[in-house]
Amino acid sequence: MVVFEEMGGDPNMISLMKKETSSICSDIHEWQPTLLNWHLKSSGRIDKPLRPKAHLWCAPGLKISSIKFASFGSPEGSCGNYKQGNCHAPKSYDIFQKQCVGQAGCAVTVEPELFGGDPCPNVMKKLAVEAICS
């Protein structure tokens, strides 16, 4: 760290603020059931399958500043260490950039059309996303 002297300033008045950045992740299969989906279906209020949502939430006072990784298809690894698999939708980042960056949290439906279509038909896909909060 370099501190430059300021004419007429008081170096005793310099203060520092620690600001942490952290990663948050969501890892979900395209037809992963949720309790709400099960409840709505079993009650008869809906007759079609509901798609799950990938949820991202930063700690209080932080917002999503960037998307570090996003892949709808067959991503591998775990939070902080994701990589693309053989199957990857080319627009995986786009929806997260649009809906999440600048927000404290967001939820994106696991819908192939949102990611540019089905990158590998007849294969169960997974969505993995890692965002940076700051």
Coordinates of C-alpha atoms in Angstrom, one line a residue, residues 60-120:
P60 CA -25.9 -8.3 4.2
G61 CA -24.4 -5.1 2.8
L62 CA -22.9 -6.8 -0.2
K63 CA -24.0 -7.1 -3.8
I64 CA -23.2 -9.4 -6.7
S65 CA -20.4 -7.6 -8.5
S66 CA -19.5 -10.2 -11.1
I67 CA -20.2 -13.7 -12.4
K68 CA -17.1 -15.8 -12.1
F69 CA -18.5 -19.0 -13.7
A70 CA -21.8 -20.1 -15.2
S71 CA -22.5 -23.3 -17.1
F72 CA -25.7 -25.0 -18.0
G73 CA -24.9 -28.5 -19.3
S74 CA -22.4 -30.8 -17.6
P75 CA -20.2 -28.6 -15.5
E76 CA -17.7 -30.3 -13.2
G77 CA -16.1 -29.4 -9.9
S78 CA -17.4 -27.6 -6.8
C79 CA -17.8 -24.0 -5.7
G80 CA -14.6 -22.1 -6.3
N81 CA -13.3 -24.8 -8.6
Y82 CA -15.9 -25.2 -11.4
K83 CA -15.0 -26.0 -15.0
Q84 CA -17.0 -26.6 -18.1
G85 CA -17.9 -30.1 -19.1
N86 CA -18.4 -31.6 -22.6
C87 CA -21.9 -30.1 -22.7
H88 CA -22.2 -26.3 -22.2
A89 CA -24.9 -23.8 -23.3
P90 CA -23.0 -20.8 -24.8
K91 CA -25.3 -18.2 -23.2
S92 CA -25.0 -19.5 -19.7
Y93 CA -23.4 -16.3 -18.3
D94 CA -25.9 -13.9 -20.0
I95 CA -28.9 -14.4 -17.8
F96 CA -26.9 -14.1 -14.6
Q97 CA -25.1 -10.9 -15.9
K98 CA -28.5 -9.4 -16.7
Q99 CA -30.5 -10.4 -13.6
C100 CA -27.9 -10.7 -10.8
V101 CA -25.0 -8.2 -11.2
G102 CA -25.7 -5.2 -9.0
Q103 CA -28.3 -7.0 -6.9
A104 CA -28.0 -8.4 -3.3
G105 CA -29.6 -11.6 -4.6
C106 CA -31.4 -13.2 -7.5
A107 CA -33.2 -16.3 -8.6
V108 CA -32.9 -17.7 -12.2
T109 CA -35.2 -20.5 -13.4
V110 CA -33.4 -23.5 -14.8
E111 CA -35.0 -23.2 -18.3
P112 CA -32.9 -24.2 -21.3
E113 CA -34.2 -21.4 -23.4
L114 CA -32.7 -18.8 -21.0
F115 CA -29.3 -20.3 -21.7
G116 CA -29.6 -20.4 -25.5
G117 CA -31.3 -23.7 -25.8
D118 CA -30.7 -27.3 -24.9
P119 CA -26.9 -27.9 -25.5
C120 CA -27.2 -31.7 -25.3

